[in-house]
Coordinates of C-alpha atoms in Angstrom, one line a residue:
X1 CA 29.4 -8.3 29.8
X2 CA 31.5 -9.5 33.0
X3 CA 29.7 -6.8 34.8
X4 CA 26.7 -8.5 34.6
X5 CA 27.7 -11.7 35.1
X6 CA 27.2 -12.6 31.6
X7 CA 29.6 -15.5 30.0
X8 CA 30.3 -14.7 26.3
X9 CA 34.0 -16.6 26.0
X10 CA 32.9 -19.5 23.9
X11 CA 35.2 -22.9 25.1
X12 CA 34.0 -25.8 23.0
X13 CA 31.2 -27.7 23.6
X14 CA 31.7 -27.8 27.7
X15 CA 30.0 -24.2 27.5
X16 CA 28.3 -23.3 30.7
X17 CA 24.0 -24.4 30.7
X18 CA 22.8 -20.4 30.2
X19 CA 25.9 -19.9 27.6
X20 CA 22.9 -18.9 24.9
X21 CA 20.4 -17.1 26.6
X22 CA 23.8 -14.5 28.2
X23 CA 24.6 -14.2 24.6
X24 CA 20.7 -13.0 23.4
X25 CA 20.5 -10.9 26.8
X26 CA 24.0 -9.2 25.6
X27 CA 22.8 -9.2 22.2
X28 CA 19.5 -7.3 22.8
X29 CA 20.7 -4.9 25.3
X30 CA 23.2 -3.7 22.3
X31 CA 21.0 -3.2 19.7
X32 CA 17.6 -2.2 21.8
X33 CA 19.0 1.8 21.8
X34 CA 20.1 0.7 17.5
X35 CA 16.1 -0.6 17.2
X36 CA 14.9 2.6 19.4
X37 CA 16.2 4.7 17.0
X38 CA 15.4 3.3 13.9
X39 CA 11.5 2.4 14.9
X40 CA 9.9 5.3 17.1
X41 CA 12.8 7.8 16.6
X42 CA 12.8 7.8 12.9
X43 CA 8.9 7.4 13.0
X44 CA 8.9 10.6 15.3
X45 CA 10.6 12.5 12.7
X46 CA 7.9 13.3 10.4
X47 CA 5.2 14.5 12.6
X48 CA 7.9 16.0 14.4
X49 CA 9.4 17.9 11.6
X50 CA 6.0 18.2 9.3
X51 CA 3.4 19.3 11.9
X52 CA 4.4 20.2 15.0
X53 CA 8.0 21.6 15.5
X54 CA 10.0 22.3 12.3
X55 CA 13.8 21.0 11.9
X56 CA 15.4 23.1 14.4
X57 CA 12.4 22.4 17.0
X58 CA 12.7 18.5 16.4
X59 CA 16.6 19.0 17.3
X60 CA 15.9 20.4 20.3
X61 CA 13.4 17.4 20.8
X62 CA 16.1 14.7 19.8
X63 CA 18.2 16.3 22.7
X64 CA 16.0 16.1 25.4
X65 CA 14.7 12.3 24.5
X66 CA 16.0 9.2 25.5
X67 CA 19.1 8.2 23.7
X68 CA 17.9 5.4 21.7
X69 CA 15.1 7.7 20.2
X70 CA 16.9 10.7 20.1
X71 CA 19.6 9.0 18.3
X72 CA 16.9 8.3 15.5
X73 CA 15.2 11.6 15.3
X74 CA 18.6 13.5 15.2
X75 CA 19.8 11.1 12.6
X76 CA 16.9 11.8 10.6
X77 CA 16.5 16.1 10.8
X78 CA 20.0 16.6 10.5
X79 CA 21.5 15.7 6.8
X80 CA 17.3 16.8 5.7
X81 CA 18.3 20.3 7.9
X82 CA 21.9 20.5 6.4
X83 CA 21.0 20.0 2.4
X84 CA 18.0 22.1 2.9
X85 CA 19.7 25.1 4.4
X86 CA 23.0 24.5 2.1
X87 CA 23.6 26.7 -1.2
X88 CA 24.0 24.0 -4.3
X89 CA 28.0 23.8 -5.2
X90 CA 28.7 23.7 -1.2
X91 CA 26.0 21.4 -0.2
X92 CA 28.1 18.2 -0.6
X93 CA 31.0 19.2 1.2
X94 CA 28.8 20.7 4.2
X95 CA 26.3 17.5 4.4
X96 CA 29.5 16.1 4.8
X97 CA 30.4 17.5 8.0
X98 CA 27.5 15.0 9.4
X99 CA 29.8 12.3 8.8
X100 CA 32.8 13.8 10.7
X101 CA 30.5 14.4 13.4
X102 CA 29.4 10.8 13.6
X103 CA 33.2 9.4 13.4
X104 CA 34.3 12.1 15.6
X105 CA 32.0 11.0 18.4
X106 CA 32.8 7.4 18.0
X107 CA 36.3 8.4 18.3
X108 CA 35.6 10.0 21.9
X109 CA 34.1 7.1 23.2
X110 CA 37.0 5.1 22.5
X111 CA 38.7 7.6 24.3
X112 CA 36.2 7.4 27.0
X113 CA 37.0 3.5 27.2
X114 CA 40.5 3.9 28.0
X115 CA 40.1 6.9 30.5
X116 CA 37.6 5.0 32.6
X117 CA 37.9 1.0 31.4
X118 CA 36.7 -0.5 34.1
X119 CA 33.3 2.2 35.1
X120 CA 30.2 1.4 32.2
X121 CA 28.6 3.5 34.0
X122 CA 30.3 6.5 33.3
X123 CA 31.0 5.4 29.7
X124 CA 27.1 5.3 29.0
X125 CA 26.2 8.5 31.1
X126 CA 28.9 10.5 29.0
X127 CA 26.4 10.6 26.4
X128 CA 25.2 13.3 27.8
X129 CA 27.8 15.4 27.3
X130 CA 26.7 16.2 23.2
X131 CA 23.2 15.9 23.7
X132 CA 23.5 19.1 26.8
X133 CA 25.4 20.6 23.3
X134 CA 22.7 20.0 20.9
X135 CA 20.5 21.3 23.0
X136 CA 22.6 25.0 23.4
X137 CA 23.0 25.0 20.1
X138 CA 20.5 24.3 18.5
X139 CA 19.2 28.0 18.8
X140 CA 21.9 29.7 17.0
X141 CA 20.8 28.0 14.1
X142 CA 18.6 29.2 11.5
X143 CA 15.1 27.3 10.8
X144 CA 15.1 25.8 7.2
X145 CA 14.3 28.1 4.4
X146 CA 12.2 25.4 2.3
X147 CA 10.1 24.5 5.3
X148 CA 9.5 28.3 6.4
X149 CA 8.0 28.6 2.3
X150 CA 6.5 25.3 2.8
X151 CA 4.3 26.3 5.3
X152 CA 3.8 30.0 3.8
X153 CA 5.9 31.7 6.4
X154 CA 7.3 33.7 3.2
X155 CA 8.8 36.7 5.4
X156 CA 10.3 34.3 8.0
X157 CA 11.6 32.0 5.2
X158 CA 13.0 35.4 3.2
X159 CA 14.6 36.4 6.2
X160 CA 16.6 33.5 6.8
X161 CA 17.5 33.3 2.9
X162 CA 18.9 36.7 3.7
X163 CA 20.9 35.4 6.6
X164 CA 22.6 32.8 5.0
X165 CA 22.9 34.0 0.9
X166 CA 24.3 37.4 2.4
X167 CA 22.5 38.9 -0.7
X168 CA 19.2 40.5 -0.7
X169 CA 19.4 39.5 -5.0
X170 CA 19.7 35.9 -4.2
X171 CA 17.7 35.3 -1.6
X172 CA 14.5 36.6 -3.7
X173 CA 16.4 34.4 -5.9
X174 CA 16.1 31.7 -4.0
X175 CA 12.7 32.6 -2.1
X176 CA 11.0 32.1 -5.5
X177 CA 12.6 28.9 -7.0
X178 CA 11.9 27.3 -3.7
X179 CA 8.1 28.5 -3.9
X180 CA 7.8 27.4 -7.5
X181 CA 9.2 23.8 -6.9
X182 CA 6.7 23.2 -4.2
X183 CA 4.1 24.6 -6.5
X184 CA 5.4 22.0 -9.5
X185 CA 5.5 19.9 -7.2
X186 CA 2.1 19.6 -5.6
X187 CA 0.8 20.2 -9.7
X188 CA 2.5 16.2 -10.4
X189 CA 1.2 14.3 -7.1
X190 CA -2.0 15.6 -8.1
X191 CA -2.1 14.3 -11.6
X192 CA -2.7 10.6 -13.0
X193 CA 1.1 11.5 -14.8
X194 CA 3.9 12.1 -12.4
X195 CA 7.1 11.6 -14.3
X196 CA 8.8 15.5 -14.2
X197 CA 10.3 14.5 -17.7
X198 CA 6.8 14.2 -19.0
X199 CA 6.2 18.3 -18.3
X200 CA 8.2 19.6 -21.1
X201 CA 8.3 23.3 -21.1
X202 CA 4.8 23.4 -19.4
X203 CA 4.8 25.8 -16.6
X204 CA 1.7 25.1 -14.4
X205 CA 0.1 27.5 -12.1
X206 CA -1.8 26.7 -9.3
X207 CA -4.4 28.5 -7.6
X208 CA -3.1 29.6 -3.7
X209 CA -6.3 28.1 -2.1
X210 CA -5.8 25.2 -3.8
X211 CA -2.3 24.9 -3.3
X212 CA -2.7 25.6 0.9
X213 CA -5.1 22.4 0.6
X214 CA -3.4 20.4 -1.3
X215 CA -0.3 20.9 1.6
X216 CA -2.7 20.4 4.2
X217 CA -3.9 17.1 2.4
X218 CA -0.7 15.6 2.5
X219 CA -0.6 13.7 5.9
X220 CA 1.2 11.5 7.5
X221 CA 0.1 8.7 5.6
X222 CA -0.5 10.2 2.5
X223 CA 3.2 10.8 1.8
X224 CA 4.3 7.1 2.9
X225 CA 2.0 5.9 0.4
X226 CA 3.4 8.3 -2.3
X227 CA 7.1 6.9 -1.7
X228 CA 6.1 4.0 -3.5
X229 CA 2.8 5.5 -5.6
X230 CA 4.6 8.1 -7.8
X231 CA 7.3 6.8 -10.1
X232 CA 10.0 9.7 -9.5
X233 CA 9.2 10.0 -6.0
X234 CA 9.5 5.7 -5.9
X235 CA 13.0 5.9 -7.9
X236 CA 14.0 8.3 -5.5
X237 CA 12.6 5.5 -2.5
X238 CA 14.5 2.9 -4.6
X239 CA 18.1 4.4 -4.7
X240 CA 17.9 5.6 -1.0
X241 CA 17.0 2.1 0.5
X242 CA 19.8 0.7 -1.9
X243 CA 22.7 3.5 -0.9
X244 CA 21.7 2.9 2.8
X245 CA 21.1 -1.2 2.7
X246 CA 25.3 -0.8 1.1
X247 CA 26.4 1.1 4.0
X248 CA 25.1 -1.7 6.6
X249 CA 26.1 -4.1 4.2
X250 CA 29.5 -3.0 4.4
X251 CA 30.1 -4.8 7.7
X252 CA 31.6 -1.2 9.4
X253 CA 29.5 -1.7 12.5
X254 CA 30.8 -4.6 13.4
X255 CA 33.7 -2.2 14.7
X256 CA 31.9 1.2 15.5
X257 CA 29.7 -0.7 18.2
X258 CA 31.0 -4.1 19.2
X259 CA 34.7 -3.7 18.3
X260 CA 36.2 -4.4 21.9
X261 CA 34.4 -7.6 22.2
X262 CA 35.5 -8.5 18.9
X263 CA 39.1 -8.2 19.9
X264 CA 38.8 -9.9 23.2
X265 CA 37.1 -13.0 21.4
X266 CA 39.9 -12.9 18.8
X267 CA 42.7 -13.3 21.6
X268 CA 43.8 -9.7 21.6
X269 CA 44.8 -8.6 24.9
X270 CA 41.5 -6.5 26.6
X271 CA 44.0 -3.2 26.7
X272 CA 45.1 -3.4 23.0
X273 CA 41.5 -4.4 22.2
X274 CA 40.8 -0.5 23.4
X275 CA 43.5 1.0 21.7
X276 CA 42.4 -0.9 18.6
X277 CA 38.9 0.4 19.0
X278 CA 40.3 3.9 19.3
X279 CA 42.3 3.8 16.5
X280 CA 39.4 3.3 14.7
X281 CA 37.5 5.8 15.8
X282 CA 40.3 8.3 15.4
X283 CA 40.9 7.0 11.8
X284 CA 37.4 7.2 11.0
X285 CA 37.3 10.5 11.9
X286 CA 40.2 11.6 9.9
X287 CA 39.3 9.9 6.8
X288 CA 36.0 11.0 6.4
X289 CA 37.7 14.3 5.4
X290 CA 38.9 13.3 2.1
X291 CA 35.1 13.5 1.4
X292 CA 35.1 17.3 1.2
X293 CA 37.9 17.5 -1.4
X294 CA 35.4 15.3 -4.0
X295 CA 31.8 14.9 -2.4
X296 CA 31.2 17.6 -5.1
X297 CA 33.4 17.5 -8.0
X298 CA 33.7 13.5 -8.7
X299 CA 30.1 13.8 -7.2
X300 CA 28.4 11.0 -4.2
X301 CA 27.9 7.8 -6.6
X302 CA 31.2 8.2 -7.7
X303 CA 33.0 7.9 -4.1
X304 CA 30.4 5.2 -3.0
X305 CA 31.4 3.1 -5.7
X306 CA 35.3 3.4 -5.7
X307 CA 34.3 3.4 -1.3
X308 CA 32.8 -0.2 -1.8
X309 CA 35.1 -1.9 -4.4
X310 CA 38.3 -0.7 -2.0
X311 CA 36.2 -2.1 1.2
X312 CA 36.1 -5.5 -0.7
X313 CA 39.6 -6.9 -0.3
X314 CA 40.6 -4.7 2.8
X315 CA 37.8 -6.5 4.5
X316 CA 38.8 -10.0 4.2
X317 CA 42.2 -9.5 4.8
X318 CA 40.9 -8.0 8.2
X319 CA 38.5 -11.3 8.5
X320 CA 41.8 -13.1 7.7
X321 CA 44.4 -11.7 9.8
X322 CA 42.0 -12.6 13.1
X323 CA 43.7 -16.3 11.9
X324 CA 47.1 -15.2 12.9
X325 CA 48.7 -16.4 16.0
X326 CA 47.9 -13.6 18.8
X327 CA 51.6 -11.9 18.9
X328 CA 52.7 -8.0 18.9
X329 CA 53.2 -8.7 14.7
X330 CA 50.1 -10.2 14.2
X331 CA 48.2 -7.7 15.9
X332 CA 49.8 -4.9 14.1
X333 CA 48.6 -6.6 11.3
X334 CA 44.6 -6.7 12.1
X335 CA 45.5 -2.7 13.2
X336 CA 46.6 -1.9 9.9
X337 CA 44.7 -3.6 7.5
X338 CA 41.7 -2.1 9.8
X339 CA 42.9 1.4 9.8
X340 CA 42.8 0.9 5.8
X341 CA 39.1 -0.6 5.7
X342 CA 38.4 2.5 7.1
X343 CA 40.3 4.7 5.2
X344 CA 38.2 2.6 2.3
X345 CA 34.9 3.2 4.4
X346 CA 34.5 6.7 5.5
X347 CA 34.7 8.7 2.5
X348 CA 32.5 6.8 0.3
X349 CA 30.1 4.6 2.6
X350 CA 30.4 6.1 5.5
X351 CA 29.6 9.8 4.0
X352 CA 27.2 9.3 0.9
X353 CA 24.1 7.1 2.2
X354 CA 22.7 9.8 4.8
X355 CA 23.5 12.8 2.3
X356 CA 22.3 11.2 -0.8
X357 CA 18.9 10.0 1.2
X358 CA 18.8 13.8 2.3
X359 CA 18.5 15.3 -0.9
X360 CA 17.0 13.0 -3.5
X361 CA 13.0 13.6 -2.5
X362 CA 11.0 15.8 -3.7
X363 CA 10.6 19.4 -1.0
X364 CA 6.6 17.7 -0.3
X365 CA 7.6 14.5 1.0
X366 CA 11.2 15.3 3.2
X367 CA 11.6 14.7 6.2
X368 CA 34.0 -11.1 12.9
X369 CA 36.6 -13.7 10.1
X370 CA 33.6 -15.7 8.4
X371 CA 31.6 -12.8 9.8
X372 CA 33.9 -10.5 7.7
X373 CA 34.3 -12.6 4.9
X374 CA 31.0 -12.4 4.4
X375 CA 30.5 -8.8 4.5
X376 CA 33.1 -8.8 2.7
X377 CA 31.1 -10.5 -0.2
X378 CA 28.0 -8.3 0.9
X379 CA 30.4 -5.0 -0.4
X380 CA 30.7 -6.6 -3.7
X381 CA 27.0 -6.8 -4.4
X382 CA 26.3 -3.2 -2.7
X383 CA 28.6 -2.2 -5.4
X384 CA 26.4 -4.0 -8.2
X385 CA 23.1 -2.6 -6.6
X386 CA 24.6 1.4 -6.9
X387 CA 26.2 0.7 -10.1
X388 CA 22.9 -0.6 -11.9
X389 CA 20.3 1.8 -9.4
X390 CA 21.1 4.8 -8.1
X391 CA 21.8 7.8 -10.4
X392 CA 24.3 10.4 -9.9
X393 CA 24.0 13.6 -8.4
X394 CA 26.1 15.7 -9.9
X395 CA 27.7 18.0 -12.5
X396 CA 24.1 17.4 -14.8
X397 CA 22.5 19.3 -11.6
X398 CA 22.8 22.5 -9.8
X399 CA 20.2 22.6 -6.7
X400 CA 17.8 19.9 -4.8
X401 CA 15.0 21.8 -7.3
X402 CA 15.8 20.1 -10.3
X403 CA 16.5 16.2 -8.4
X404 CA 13.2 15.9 -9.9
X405 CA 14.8 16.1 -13.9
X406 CA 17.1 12.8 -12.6
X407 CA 14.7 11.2 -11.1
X408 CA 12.2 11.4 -14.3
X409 CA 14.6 9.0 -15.9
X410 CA 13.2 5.7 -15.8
X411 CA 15.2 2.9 -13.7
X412 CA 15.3 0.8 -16.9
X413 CA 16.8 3.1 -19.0
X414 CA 18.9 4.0 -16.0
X415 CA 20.5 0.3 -16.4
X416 CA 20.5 0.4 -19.9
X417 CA 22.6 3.4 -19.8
X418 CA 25.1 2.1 -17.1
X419 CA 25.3 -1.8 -19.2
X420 CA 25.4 -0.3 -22.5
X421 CA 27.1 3.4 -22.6
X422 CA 28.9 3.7 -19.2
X423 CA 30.6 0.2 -18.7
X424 CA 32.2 0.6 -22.6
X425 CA 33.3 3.7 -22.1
X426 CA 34.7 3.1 -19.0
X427 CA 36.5 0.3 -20.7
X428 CA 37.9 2.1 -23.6
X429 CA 39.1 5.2 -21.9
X430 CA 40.5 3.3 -18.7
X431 CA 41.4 -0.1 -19.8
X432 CA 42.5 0.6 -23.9
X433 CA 43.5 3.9 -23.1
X434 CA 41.6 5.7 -26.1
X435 CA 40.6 9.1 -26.1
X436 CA 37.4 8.4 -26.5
X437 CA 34.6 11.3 -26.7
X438 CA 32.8 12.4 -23.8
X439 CA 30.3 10.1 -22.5
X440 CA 26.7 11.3 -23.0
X441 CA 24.9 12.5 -19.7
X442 CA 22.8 10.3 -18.6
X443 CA 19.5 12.8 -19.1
X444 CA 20.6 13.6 -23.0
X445 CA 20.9 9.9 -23.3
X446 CA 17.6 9.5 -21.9
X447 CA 15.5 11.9 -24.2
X448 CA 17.7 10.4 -27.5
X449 CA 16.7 7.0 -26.7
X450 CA 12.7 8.5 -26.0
X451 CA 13.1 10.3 -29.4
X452 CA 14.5 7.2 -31.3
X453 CA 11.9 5.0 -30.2
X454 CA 9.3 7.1 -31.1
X455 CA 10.7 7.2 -34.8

């Protein structure tokens, strides 16, 4: 901020006349490239992906733009190219790998900081660095599979199947439960009934005129309207916007983007408040690996849970120790309980919003210490909202095909299962230690209930 001559050091209430409007200019010019990305690069995404380009092409777009809006786009097409182009038992632990990437860039530019501290120049034009790599890249990928069938590209979309299965048995495999979905699919946003649960062992057919015009019917518009239209498609909406509103709830970018600052305002030496930031990054980077070990087996709503009742106290002991009088022990203790908020963080809250969001919709429609004390708080509450909302996606499921079985599960009976099967259970086997019997999955539980109630 000193570079520009802005005055952030708050002193009491002898604070220079324009002390308010340097903090909204500082302010602003950190989160324009934040609100870039989340306005007209995320917007960009669908036409980009949908109509014009594909995911590959809208990569290549994302690496050419400017950095806000690239930064949207890219965040967008990648975890919906990664879980569309992953086979089923791996796709967890390679959507994963979009984490790492993150927290192994944030990690460089902390090491970009301490090479060149005193040139922000250089620091921001570095960016360009990955971007020049994206755009290299990007062409020794594949094009998605699902969007090749999609758009009836069937040869195209067999011969990437073939590229990445490495067996001509299950890419026809795979060809033809990807064509079917989108065929099921496009069957329930035509009909007054959407819920997939409400199919039973019907298998529609539709006609291929009809089905190339129902495609083309779904615009822009069309398929933001049907996020909140079609009950499985609006559960899917529901869990998505509550897995991502607990990841900025968790307080971590408070210390991915304006950690330095933080530090400096806190007393810490300028120095130490880069190495601090580094050691963030660096952490960050290495803890998002424990991911891979159980994105898949213990399953995504299973880390984000355990991610955001761990983030709880490690947060306010961070918010605490700012308190501390500014020595060499005291900082060490801000570093440590940080590096553990973000052991805490990475794995769970820091991995499973972008890959959960990525795979849950249906093929048709993808594309400081009060400060921390209250994110603090804000953890607890994510962790309520993903208990009681978001289903699990895992071990009752195989491929992004049959999302739409979890999703027919009403959100009601969701709850109902967590407050009155799942929390007991939990209870007994954990708490009482009784071998209790397995606990019902969720979708058995669901048609039992449907069958009871109809008796």
């Amino acid at each position: 901020p000193t570079e520009f001559g802005l005055g952030l050091g708050f002193n009491g209430p002898n604070e220079p006349k324009g002390y308010i409007s340097d903090i909204w200019i500082f302010s602003a010019t950190n989160a324009i490239v934040y609100f870039a990305a989340s306005s007209a690069g995320a917007l960009l995404c669908d036409p980009l992906t949908e109509i014009f380009v594909g995911r590959r092409g809208a990569l290549f777009v994302a690496g050419q733009s400017l950095l806000g809006i690239g930064m949207g786009a890219k965040s967008s097409v990648v975890p919906v190219y990664e879980s569309e182009i992953s086979p089923a038992r791996l796709r967890g632990q390679t959507l994963t790998s979009w984490q790492t990437g993150t927290a192994l860039g944030i990690a460089i530019s902390g090491a970009v900081t301490l090479i060149v501290p005193d040139s922000w120049r250089f620091q921001i034009s570095s960016s360009f660095i990955p971007a020049l790599a994206l755009l290299l890249l990007v062409f020794v990928g594949s094009e998605s599979p699902r969007w090749l069938i999609k758009k009836q590209r069937y040869a195209e979309g067999y011969s990437v199947l073939l590229r990445l299965r490495e067996n001509s048995l299950l890419a026809a495999r795979d060809l033809v439960f990807i064509r079917a979905q989108l065929e099921v699919e496009t069957i329930l946003f035509m009909r007054s009934t959407t819920d997939i649960i409400e199919l039973g062992n019907e298998v529609p057919h539709l006609d291929q005129r009809l089905y190339r015009r129902q495609i083309s019917l779904l615009g822009y518009g069309r398929r933001i309207v049907q996020l909140f239209t079609i009950p499985r498609v609006r559960r899917s909406t529901l869990a998505s916007f509550i897995v991502m509103t607990a990841q900025q709830m968790s307080g971590v970018n408070v210390f991915a983007f304006l950690a330095s600052t933080l530090f400096d305002d806190a007393g810490i030496a300028h120095k130490g408040s880069l190495w601090l930031f580094f050691g963030f990054g660096v952490a960050n980077f290495l803890s998002s690996a424990i991911a891979y070990f159980y994105i898949d087996s213990k399953g995504r709503r299973w880390l984000l849970m355990l991610s955001l009742a761990a983030m709880f106290p490690l947060l306010l002991a961070t918010g605490f120790s700012f308190k501390a009088t500014r020595t060499i022990t005291e900082n060490a203790l801000v570093a440590t309980f940080l590096v553990l908020y973000t052991f805490a963080y990475s794995p769970g809250a820091g991995v499973v919003p972008f890959l959960y969001s990525s795979e849950i919709f249906p093929q048709v429609l993808r594309g400081q210490t009060t400060l921390l004390s209250l994110f603090a708080g804000l953890d607890v509450f994510a962790l309520i909202m993903v208990w009681l909302f978001v289903p699990g996606t895992e071990r009752q499921i195989a491929t992004m095909e049959e999302m739409n079985y979890v999703f027919g599960v009403t959100t009601r009976r969701h709850m109902d299962y967590q407050v009155n099967e799942v929390a007991p259970w939990y209870y007994d086997h954990y708490i009482q230690r009784r071998k209790e019997k397995d606990l019902p999955p969720l979708y058995r539980y669901a048609r039992l209930r449907e069958t009871t109630n109809a008796a």
